[in-house]
Structure formats: C-alpha cells, structure tokens
CSV table of C-alpha atoms and ligand atoms in Angstrom, one decimal:
chain,number,residue,atom,x,y,z
B,16,MET,CA,0.0,0.0,0.0
B,17,GLU,CA,1.3,3.5,-0.8
B,18,THR,CA,1.4,5.6,2.3
B,19,LYS,CA,0.5,9.3,1.8
B,20,ARG,CA,2.3,12.0,3.7
B,21,TRP,CA,1.0,15.5,4.4
B,22,LYS,CA,3.0,18.1,6.2
B,23,ILE,CA,1.1,20.6,8.3
B,24,THR,CA,3.0,23.7,9.4
B,25,ASN,CA,0.2,26.2,10.1
B,26,GLU,CA,-3.4,26.9,9.3
B,27,THR,CA,-3.0,27.4,5.6
B,28,SER,CA,-5.6,26.3,3.0
B,29,GLU,CA,-3.2,23.6,2.0
B,30,ALA,CA,-3.2,22.3,5.6
B,31,GLN,CA,-7.0,22.4,5.6
B,32,ALA,CA,-7.0,20.4,2.3
B,33,ALA,CA,-4.7,17.8,3.9
B,34,ILE,CA,-6.9,17.5,7.0
B,35,SER,CA,-10.0,16.9,4.9
B,36,GLU,CA,-8.3,14.4,2.7
B,37,ALA,CA,-7.1,12.5,5.8
B,38,ALA,CA,-10.6,12.7,7.4
B,39,SER,CA,-12.3,11.3,4.3
B,40,LEU,CA,-9.9,8.4,4.2
B,41,LEU,CA,-10.7,7.7,7.9
B,42,LYS,CA,-14.4,7.8,7.2
B,43,LYS,CA,-13.8,5.3,4.4
B,44,GLY,CA,-12.3,2.8,6.8
B,45,GLU,CA,-8.6,3.5,6.2
B,46,THR,CA,-5.9,4.0,8.9
B,47,ILE,CA,-4.2,7.4,9.3
B,48,ALA,CA,-1.4,8.4,11.7
B,49,PHE,CA,-1.6,11.8,13.2
B,50,PRO,CA,0.1,13.9,15.9
B,51,THR,CA,-1.3,14.3,19.4
B,52,GLU,CA,0.2,16.3,22.3
B,53,THR,CA,1.7,13.0,23.7
B,54,VAL,CA,2.8,10.8,20.8
B,55,TYR,CA,1.6,10.0,17.3
B,56,GLY,CA,-1.5,7.9,17.1
B,57,LEU,CA,-2.6,5.4,14.4
B,58,GLY,CA,-6.3,6.2,13.9
B,59,ALA,CA,-9.2,4.3,12.4
B,60,ASP,CA,-13.0,4.7,12.6
B,61,ALA,CA,-13.8,3.3,16.1
B,62,THR,CA,-17.4,2.3,15.0
B,63,ASN,CA,-16.1,0.2,12.1
B,64,PRO,CA,-14.7,-3.2,13.2
B,65,GLU,CA,-12.9,-3.8,9.8
B,66,ALA,CA,-11.2,-0.5,10.0
B,67,VAL,CA,-10.2,-1.2,13.6
B,68,ASN,CA,-8.7,-4.5,12.5
B,69,LYS,CA,-6.4,-2.7,10.1
B,70,ILE,CA,-4.8,-1.0,13.2
B,71,PHE,CA,-4.0,-4.4,14.8
B,72,ALA,CA,-2.7,-5.8,11.5
B,73,ALA,CA,-0.4,-2.8,10.8
B,74,LYS,CA,1.1,-2.7,14.3
B,75,GLY,CA,1.2,-6.4,14.9
B,76,ARG,CA,-0.7,-5.7,18.1
B,77,PRO,CA,-2.1,-8.5,20.2
B,78,GLN,CA,-6.0,-8.6,19.9
B,79,ASP,CA,-6.5,-8.7,23.6
B,80,ASN,CA,-5.0,-5.2,24.1
B,81,PRO,CA,-7.8,-2.6,23.9
B,82,LEU,CA,-7.6,0.8,22.1
B,83,ILE,CA,-8.3,4.3,23.3
B,84,ALA,CA,-11.2,6.1,21.5
B,85,HIS,CA,-10.4,9.8,20.6
B,86,VAL,CA,-12.9,12.6,20.3
B,87,ALA,CA,-12.9,16.3,19.8
B,88,THR,CA,-15.5,17.4,22.3
B,89,LYS,CA,-16.9,16.5,25.7
B,90,GLU,CA,-20.4,15.9,24.2
B,91,GLN,CA,-18.9,13.3,21.8
B,92,LEU,CA,-17.0,11.7,24.7
B,93,LEU,CA,-20.1,11.3,26.9
B,94,ARG,CA,-21.9,9.5,24.0
B,95,LEU,CA,-19.3,6.7,24.3
B,96,VAL,CA,-19.6,5.9,28.0
B,97,TYR,CA,-22.0,5.7,30.9
B,98,ASN,CA,-21.8,5.9,34.7
B,99,VAL,CA,-19.5,8.9,34.8
B,100,PRO,CA,-18.6,9.6,38.5
B,101,ASP,CA,-18.4,13.1,39.8
B,102,TYR,CA,-14.7,13.0,40.1
B,103,ALA,CA,-14.3,12.1,36.4
B,104,ALA,CA,-16.5,15.0,35.4
B,105,GLN,CA,-14.3,17.3,37.6
B,106,LEU,CA,-11.2,15.9,35.9
B,107,MET,CA,-12.7,16.4,32.4
B,108,ASP,CA,-13.2,20.1,33.3
B,109,ALA,CA,-9.6,20.4,34.5
B,110,PHE,CA,-7.6,18.2,32.0
B,111,SER,CA,-9.6,17.7,28.8
B,112,PRO,CA,-8.6,18.3,26.2
B,113,GLY,CA,-5.3,17.0,27.3
B,114,PRO,CA,-3.2,13.9,28.1
B,115,LEU,CA,-5.7,12.0,30.3
B,116,THR,CA,-7.6,8.9,29.3
B,117,TYR,CA,-10.7,7.9,31.2
B,118,VAL,CA,-11.6,4.2,31.5
B,119,LEU,CA,-15.4,4.0,31.9
B,120,LYS,CA,-18.3,1.6,31.0
B,121,THR,CA,-18.7,1.5,27.3
B,122,SER,CA,-22.1,2.5,25.8
B,123,GLY,CA,-21.5,0.2,22.9
B,124,VAL,CA,-21.1,2.9,20.3
B,125,CYS,CA,-17.6,1.7,19.5
B,126,ALA,CA,-16.8,-1.6,17.9
B,127,ASP,CA,-16.1,-4.7,20.1
B,128,ASN,CA,-12.5,-5.0,18.9
B,129,VAL,CA,-11.8,-1.4,20.2
B,130,THR,CA,-12.5,-2.6,23.8
B,131,ALA,CA,-11.1,-6.2,23.2
B,132,GLY,CA,-14.5,-7.4,24.3
B,133,GLN,CA,-14.3,-5.7,27.7
B,134,GLU,CA,-17.2,-3.8,29.3
B,135,THR,CA,-15.0,-0.7,29.7
B,136,ILE,CA,-13.5,1.7,27.2
B,137,GLY,CA,-10.6,4.2,27.3
B,138,VAL,CA,-11.7,7.6,26.0
B,139,ARG,CA,-9.7,10.8,25.6
B,140,MET,CA,-9.8,14.3,24.1
B,141,PRO,CA,-6.4,15.2,22.7
B,142,SER,CA,-5.5,18.9,22.7
B,143,HIS,CA,-3.1,18.9,19.8
B,144,PRO,CA,-4.5,21.4,17.2
B,145,VAL,CA,-3.9,18.9,14.3
B,146,ALA,CA,-5.7,16.1,16.2
B,147,GLN,CA,-8.5,18.4,17.1
B,148,ALA,CA,-8.9,19.6,13.5
B,149,LEU,CA,-8.9,16.0,12.2
B,150,LEU,CA,-11.4,14.7,14.8
B,151,LYS,CA,-13.7,17.6,14.1
B,152,ALA,CA,-13.4,17.1,10.3
B,153,CYS,CA,-14.4,13.4,10.5
B,154,ASP,CA,-16.9,13.7,13.3
B,155,ILE,CA,-16.6,10.1,14.4
B,156,PRO,CA,-14.8,8.6,17.4
B,157,ILE,CA,-11.3,7.5,16.3
B,158,ALA,CA,-9.6,4.5,17.9
B,159,ALA,CA,-5.9,5.2,18.1
B,160,PRO,CA,-3.0,3.4,19.8
B,161,SER,CA,0.5,4.8,19.5
B,162,ALA,CA,1.6,4.6,15.8
B,163,ASN,CA,4.6,2.3,16.3
B,164,LEU,CA,5.2,-1.4,15.6
B,165,SER,CA,4.1,-3.3,18.7
B,166,GLY,CA,6.9,-3.5,21.2
B,167,LYS,CA,8.9,-0.6,19.8
B,168,PRO,CA,9.2,2.9,21.4
B,169,SER,CA,6.2,5.1,20.7
B,170,PRO,CA,6.7,7.7,17.8
B,171,THR,CA,7.2,11.3,18.7
B,172,THR,CA,7.9,12.4,15.1
B,173,ALA,CA,6.4,11.5,11.7
B,174,VAL,CA,9.8,10.1,10.8
B,175,HIS,CA,9.4,7.5,13.6
B,176,VAL,CA,5.9,6.6,12.2
B,177,TRP,CA,7.4,6.3,8.7
B,178,GLU,CA,10.2,4.0,9.9
B,179,ASP,CA,7.7,1.6,11.4
B,180,LEU,CA,4.6,1.7,9.3
B,181,GLN,CA,5.4,3.0,5.8
B,182,GLY,CA,3.6,0.8,3.3
B,183,LYS,CA,1.2,-0.6,5.9
B,184,ILE,CA,-1.1,2.4,6.5
B,185,ALA,CA,-3.0,4.8,4.2
B,186,GLY,CA,-1.3,8.0,5.4
B,187,VAL,CA,0.6,10.1,8.0
B,188,VAL,CA,-0.2,13.7,8.9
B,189,ASP,CA,3.1,15.3,9.9
B,190,GLY,CA,2.5,18.0,12.4
B,191,GLY,CA,6.1,18.1,13.7
B,192,PRO,CA,7.4,16.6,17.0
B,193,THR,CA,4.8,16.0,19.7
B,194,GLY,CA,5.0,17.9,23.0
B,195,PHE,CA,4.9,15.7,26.1
B,196,GLY,CA,6.7,12.8,24.5
B,197,VAL,CA,5.1,10.1,26.8
B,198,GLU,CA,1.6,8.8,26.4
B,199,SER,CA,-1.6,9.9,28.2
B,200,THR,CA,-2.3,8.9,31.8
B,201,VAL,CA,-4.8,6.0,31.8
B,202,LEU,CA,-7.2,6.4,34.7
B,203,ASP,CA,-9.7,3.7,35.8
B,204,CYS,CA,-12.8,5.7,36.6
B,205,THR,CA,-15.1,2.7,37.3
B,206,GLN,CA,-14.0,2.5,41.0
B,207,GLU,CA,-15.0,4.7,44.0
B,208,ILE,CA,-11.3,5.8,44.1
B,209,PRO,CA,-9.7,6.3,40.7
B,210,VAL,CA,-6.8,4.1,39.8
B,211,ILE,CA,-3.8,5.1,37.6
B,212,LEU,CA,-3.4,2.1,35.2
B,213,ARG,CA,-0.6,3.9,33.3
B,214,PRO,CA,1.3,7.0,34.4
B,215,GLY,CA,1.5,9.6,31.7
B,216,GLY,CA,1.2,13.3,30.7
B,217,VAL,CA,-1.1,14.3,33.6
B,218,THR,CA,0.8,13.6,36.8
B,219,LYS,CA,-0.5,11.9,40.0
B,220,GLU,CA,0.1,15.2,41.8
B,221,GLN,CA,-2.0,17.1,39.3
B,222,LEU,CA,-4.9,14.6,39.7
B,223,THR,CA,-4.7,14.7,43.5
B,224,GLN,CA,-4.9,18.5,43.5
B,225,ILE,CA,-8.3,18.4,41.8
B,226,ILE,CA,-10.0,15.3,43.4
B,227,GLY,CA,-7.9,14.3,46.4
B,228,MET,CA,-7.5,10.5,46.6
B,229,VAL,CA,-6.0,8.7,43.6
B,230,VAL,CA,-4.2,5.4,43.8
B,231,THR,CA,-1.7,3.7,41.4
B,232,ASP,CA,-2.3,0.1,40.2
B,233,PRO,CA,-0.1,-2.1,42.3
B,234,GLY,CA,0.5,-4.2,39.3
B,235,LEU,CA,2.7,-1.5,37.8
B,236,ALA,CA,5.4,-1.9,40.5
B,237,ASN,CA,7.8,-4.9,40.0
B,238,SER,CA,5.4,-7.1,42.0
B,239,SER,CA,3.8,-10.4,41.3
B,240,GLU,CA,0.4,-8.7,40.7
B,241,LYS,CA,-0.8,-8.5,37.1
B,242,PRO,CA,-1.3,-4.9,35.7
B,243,LYS,CA,-4.9,-4.0,35.1
B,244,ALA,CA,-4.3,-2.3,31.8
B,245,PRO,CA,-3.9,-5.2,29.4
B,246,GLY,CA,-1.2,-3.4,27.5
B,247,MET,CA,1.0,-2.9,30.5
B,248,LYS,CA,1.8,-6.6,30.7
B,249,TYR,CA,3.7,-6.7,27.4
B,250,ARG,CA,7.4,-5.8,27.0
B,251,HIS,CA,7.4,-2.4,25.4
B,252,TYR,CA,9.6,0.5,24.2
B,253,ALA,CA,12.4,-2.0,23.3
B,254,PRO,CA,15.4,-0.3,21.7
B,255,GLU,CA,17.4,-2.3,19.1
B,256,VAL,CA,20.2,-3.1,21.6
B,257,PRO,CA,20.1,-4.2,25.3
B,258,LEU,CA,19.5,-1.4,27.8
B,259,LEU,CA,21.1,-1.4,31.3
B,260,LEU,CA,19.2,0.9,33.7
B,261,VAL,CA,21.4,2.2,36.5
B,262,TYR,CA,19.9,3.3,39.8
B,263,GLY,CA,22.6,5.5,41.3
B,264,THR,CA,24.9,8.5,40.9
B,265,PRO,CA,26.7,9.7,37.7
B,266,LYS,CA,29.7,7.9,39.1
B,267,ASP,CA,27.7,4.7,39.2
B,268,VAL,CA,26.6,5.3,35.6
B,269,GLN,CA,30.3,5.7,34.6
B,270,ALA,CA,31.3,2.6,36.5
B,271,THR,CA,28.7,0.6,34.5
B,272,ILE,CA,29.9,2.1,31.3
B,273,ASP,CA,33.5,1.3,32.2
B,274,LYS,CA,32.7,-2.3,33.0
B,275,ALA,CA,30.9,-2.8,29.6
B,276,GLN,CA,33.8,-1.1,27.8
B,277,ALA,CA,36.3,-3.4,29.6
B,278,GLU,CA,34.3,-6.3,28.1
B,279,GLY,CA,35.0,-4.8,24.6
B,280,LYS,CA,31.5,-3.2,24.2
B,281,LYS,CA,30.7,0.1,22.6
B,282,VAL,CA,28.4,1.9,25.0
B,283,GLY,CA,25.7,4.4,24.2
B,284,ALA,CA,24.8,6.6,27.2
B,285,LEU,CA,21.2,7.9,27.7
B,286,VAL,CA,21.4,10.7,30.4
B,287,SER,CA,20.3,14.2,31.4
B,288,ASP,CA,22.4,17.2,30.4
B,289,GLN,CA,23.8,17.4,33.9
B,290,THR,CA,25.0,13.8,34.0
B,291,ALA,CA,26.3,14.0,30.4
B,292,ALA,CA,28.8,16.6,31.7
B,293,GLU,CA,30.1,14.1,34.2
B,294,ILE,CA,30.5,10.9,32.2
B,295,THR,CA,32.3,9.6,29.0
B,296,ALA,CA,31.0,6.9,26.7
B,297,PHE,CA,31.4,5.9,23.1
B,298,GLU,CA,28.3,7.9,22.3
B,299,THR,CA,26.2,10.1,24.6
B,300,ILE,CA,22.6,11.2,24.0
B,301,ARG,CA,21.5,14.1,26.2
B,302,LEU,CA,17.8,14.0,27.0
B,303,GLY,CA,17.6,17.5,28.5
B,304,LYS,CA,18.0,19.4,31.7
B,305,ASN,CA,14.7,18.7,33.5
B,306,LEU,CA,12.1,15.9,33.6
B,307,PRO,CA,9.7,17.4,31.0
B,308,GLU,CA,12.6,17.7,28.6
B,309,VAL,CA,13.7,14.1,29.3
B,310,ALA,CA,10.1,12.9,28.7
B,311,ALA,CA,10.0,14.8,25.4
B,312,HIS,CA,13.2,13.3,24.1
B,313,LEU,CA,13.1,9.8,25.6
B,314,TYR,CA,11.6,7.8,22.8
B,315,ASP,CA,13.7,9.5,20.1
B,316,GLY,CA,16.8,8.7,22.3
B,317,LEU,CA,15.7,5.0,22.6
B,318,ARG,CA,15.3,4.8,18.8
B,319,LYS,CA,18.6,6.6,18.0
B,320,PHE,CA,21.0,3.8,19.1
B,321,LYS,CA,21.2,1.2,16.3
B,322,THR,CA,22.7,-2.2,16.2
B,323,ARG,CA,26.3,-2.3,15.0
B,324,GLU,CA,26.7,1.4,16.1
B,325,VAL,CA,26.6,0.5,19.8
B,326,ASP,CA,26.4,-2.9,21.6
B,327,VAL,CA,24.7,-1.7,24.8
B,328,ILE,CA,22.8,1.3,26.1
B,329,VAL,CA,23.4,2.5,29.7
B,330,SER,CA,20.7,4.8,31.0
B,331,GLU,CA,20.5,6.6,34.3
B,332,ALA,CA,17.4,6.2,36.4
B,333,PHE,CA,15.5,9.5,36.8
B,334,PRO,CA,13.7,10.9,39.9
B,335,GLU,CA,10.1,9.6,40.1
B,336,ASP,CA,8.3,12.8,40.8
B,337,GLY,CA,5.9,14.5,38.4
B,338,ILE,CA,6.3,13.3,34.8
B,339,GLY,CA,9.3,11.3,36.1
B,340,GLN,CA,6.8,8.5,37.0
B,341,ALA,CA,5.9,8.1,33.4
B,342,VAL,CA,9.5,8.3,32.3
B,343,MET,CA,10.7,5.6,34.8
B,344,ASN,CA,7.7,3.4,34.0
B,345,ARG,CA,8.7,3.4,30.3
B,346,LEU,CA,12.5,3.0,31.0
B,347,ARG,CA,11.8,0.0,33.3
B,348,LYS,CA,9.9,-1.7,30.5
B,349,ALA,CA,12.7,-0.8,28.0
B,350,ALA,CA,15.4,-2.2,30.2
B,351,SER,CA,16.8,-5.6,29.8
B,352,LYS,CA,18.7,-5.4,33.1
B,353,HIS,CA,18.4,-3.3,36.2
B,354,ILE,CA,21.5,-2.3,38.1
B,355,HIS,CA,21.1,-1.2,41.7
B,356,MET,CA,24.1,0.6,43.2
B,357,SER,CA,24.3,1.2,46.9
Z,21,LIG,O1,-1.3,9.3,24.6
Z,21,LIG,C1,-1.9,8.3,24.3
Z,21,LIG,O2,-2.6,7.6,25.1
Z,21,LIG,C2,-1.6,7.7,22.9
Z,21,LIG,C3,-2.2,8.7,21.9
Z,21,LIG,C4,-2.1,8.3,20.5
Z,21,LIG,O3,-3.4,9.1,22.3
Z,21,LIG,N1,-2.3,6.4,22.7
Z,21,LIG,C5,-1.8,5.3,23.3
Z,21,LIG,O4,-2.5,4.1,23.0
Z,21,LIG,O5,-0.8,5.3,24.0
Z,21,LIG,P1,-1.9,2.7,23.3
Z,21,LIG,O6,-2.9,1.8,22.7
Z,21,LIG,O7,-0.6,2.6,22.7
Z,21,LIG,O8,-2.0,2.5,24.8
Z,21,LIG,C6,-3.2,2.4,25.5
Z,21,LIG,C7,-3.1,1.7,26.8
Z,21,LIG,C8,-2.8,0.3,26.7
Z,21,LIG,O9,-1.9,-0.1,27.8
Z,21,LIG,C9,-4.1,-0.4,26.9
Z,21,LIG,O10,-4.0,-1.7,27.5
Z,21,LIG,C10,-4.8,0.6,27.9
Z,21,LIG,O11,-4.3,1.8,27.5
Z,21,LIG,N2,-6.3,0.5,27.8
Z,21,LIG,C11,-7.0,0.9,26.7
Z,21,LIG,N3,-8.3,0.6,27.0
Z,21,LIG,C12,-8.4,0.1,28.2
Z,21,LIG,C13,-9.5,-0.3,29.0
Z,21,LIG,N4,-10.7,-0.3,28.6
Z,21,LIG,N5,-9.2,-0.8,30.3
Z,21,LIG,C14,-7.9,-0.9,30.7
Z,21,LIG,N6,-6.8,-0.4,30.0
Z,21,LIG,C15,-7.1,0.0,28.8
Z,22,LIG,MG1,1.4,2.1,22.7
C-alpha cells in the first residue's frame, strides 16, 4: 500500500485540504497516523470493526489489548460511555482536552474490537491542534493506539511513524514533534477511588490536586500482581540493543559504562544534560536538563541507538516525581537489566 504523507505547518488552506483528505480516508475505513500532544496515534473509525482490525494488523498488536477512542468534544466523549462519576466530570473540566484517558463503562457505540471485548472503554480528548482539526473534520470517534510497531518505542515524530509503518497504512499527517513525549495517563474511573493504570502526561500530583484521593495500580510496580491495563503486561519500548538501567549517581553510571567497555563493548549513554557533563561513553545522547525535557526526548533517544553502532545502552534512572513517574515506567519496560548501586 502506498502511504500518503501530508506536512502541516500552520493553518493554511493547504493544511485544511490535507486534513479533509485524511478525514475522508478515515471515514472510508482507512488507517491514518496523526500527531497528538503526547505521541503520534494510528487512527481508524472506532465504530467500524474492519477499520479497527487494520490497526491491529499494521502494528502487529495482540488482539487482547484494547484501544483508546479519541474525540474532539466532551459531548462526543459522553456518548461513548455511561456511569461517569463526579470525580471524572471534575477531571474532564480540569484536564480535557489533554493527556488524560478515562476508563469507563462502554455505551456500545464503539466496535467490540476497540475494547477487546471488555465492558469498559478508554476515552480521551487530545489537545493537539492537528488532532482536534482531524477529529472535528471526520466527526466520528477515532480509535488510536501509539503509531509504532508493537513492542517498539512510541513515535514522537512523523519520521518514527514512517520507519515503522510506511507501506502498511494509508497516510501520515506530519505535524512536527509531539509535546509531552510520553503517552496519556490512563485512569480507571469505574472505581470509587480512581486508579492510575498507566502513568503519563497528567501527573498523579495534578490529579490529586483536583480530586484528592488517587491510587496507582499495584501491578505497575515490579510485584507479582498483574497490571490492570492489558497493554502494561507486554514488553514495550524496546530499543534495538540491550539497555542497562542504573539506579545510582553519575559515578555509578560511569562505573557501569567502564565495565561494559572493559568487556569490549561500545556503550551508548542515555542521560540528562547534567549527567552528560560528568561521564564519558562511546556515544552520549543528552535527553535534557529537566524531567519534562527528558520525557519529550526519551523515545527518540531510545530509537537513535542502532545495532552495529553501539552494543549496549546505559541509561540513568530519573527521579520519580511529576512526569518522572511516566519516564521511569517506560524505562523500566525498555530495560533488559536493572543495576542497583548502593
Ligand atoms: O497518549 C496516548 O494515550 C496515545 C495517543 C495516540 O493518544 N495512545 C496510546 O494508546 O498510548 P496505546 O494503545 O498505545 O496504549 C493504550 C493503553 C494500553 O496499555 C491499553 O491496554 C490501555 O491503555 N487501555 C485501553 N483501553 C483500556 C481499558 N478499557 N481498560 C484498561 N486499559 C485500557
Ligand atoms: Mg502504545
């Protein structure tokens, strides 16, 4: 299949023509990748099971992993769900549009393969102007997982989408790099107290500020319990080469690099700007000077190290506050080995 590519820089008539072409392909049951404020999504008509199947096929995604339905407005969102608790309504006022996904009882408007046959559905209103324009132009709920091959890091640029899905999807709307760089927070709103199933763009601290009590799915910690979001049980975000995650100081990171180099390995380091100034490796990727910058550059960093260029990646562990929770959740999944220094 030939994959179309549209570049959107600002609100020109050319951009509008691209959006309407992409929207009409979506309405015809085709798959289109588009930018959101978190990562690029691979969209299809959520009410059309054949269209939704094309998402699973293009990504190689397991059928038991449900998809998030995307809409432009709160009215559209409320048509997809029922039993919305007060706290969810308060969160919608505070964070939607934005990087928060609500898991609620499905009204049955979306196809069964969107929800993987479950009674609940994840719904979200992205804030990215291109996503908003596209959703408004097609006026149907759009099922959209991250637009990567299953198992790989999520795409934060149209080039990442192209690398993974070119030839397998109908088109990519290129709206430049995404903002947050990690996916939306997935929040189970079917319980009396909401449960974070996946940490993401809206932090636990932000949720707590609005509604008080929020808990985190115990299955997300390295415990024996199974995570409640089906997708969280799979290995994810895997770079091409093994990744060692070092819990310690920059000196500990350097010690891990030195040990691998002594074994004859070429080491790629994935670190903050501050740590980069204190270490030496074969190649160093600087992710930024604070946690939001690290989140924005993480997936690009994981994708940059290629086989034959380096043999192993050494990454530092980041503080787990704010968006650091999402960063560390993804890094733990990307890691093949965890190294705890005293
Ligand atoms: O930021 C995002 O959320 C991006 C952009 C494109 O919107 N989308 C995204 O979708 O990350 P995906 O499919 O890559 O991840 C969705 C996660 C998976 O872990 C899935 O298992 C979980 O949300 N999920 C979806 N529906 C669910 C449901 N009904 N109950 C529990 N978990 C659900
Ligand atoms: Mg994904």
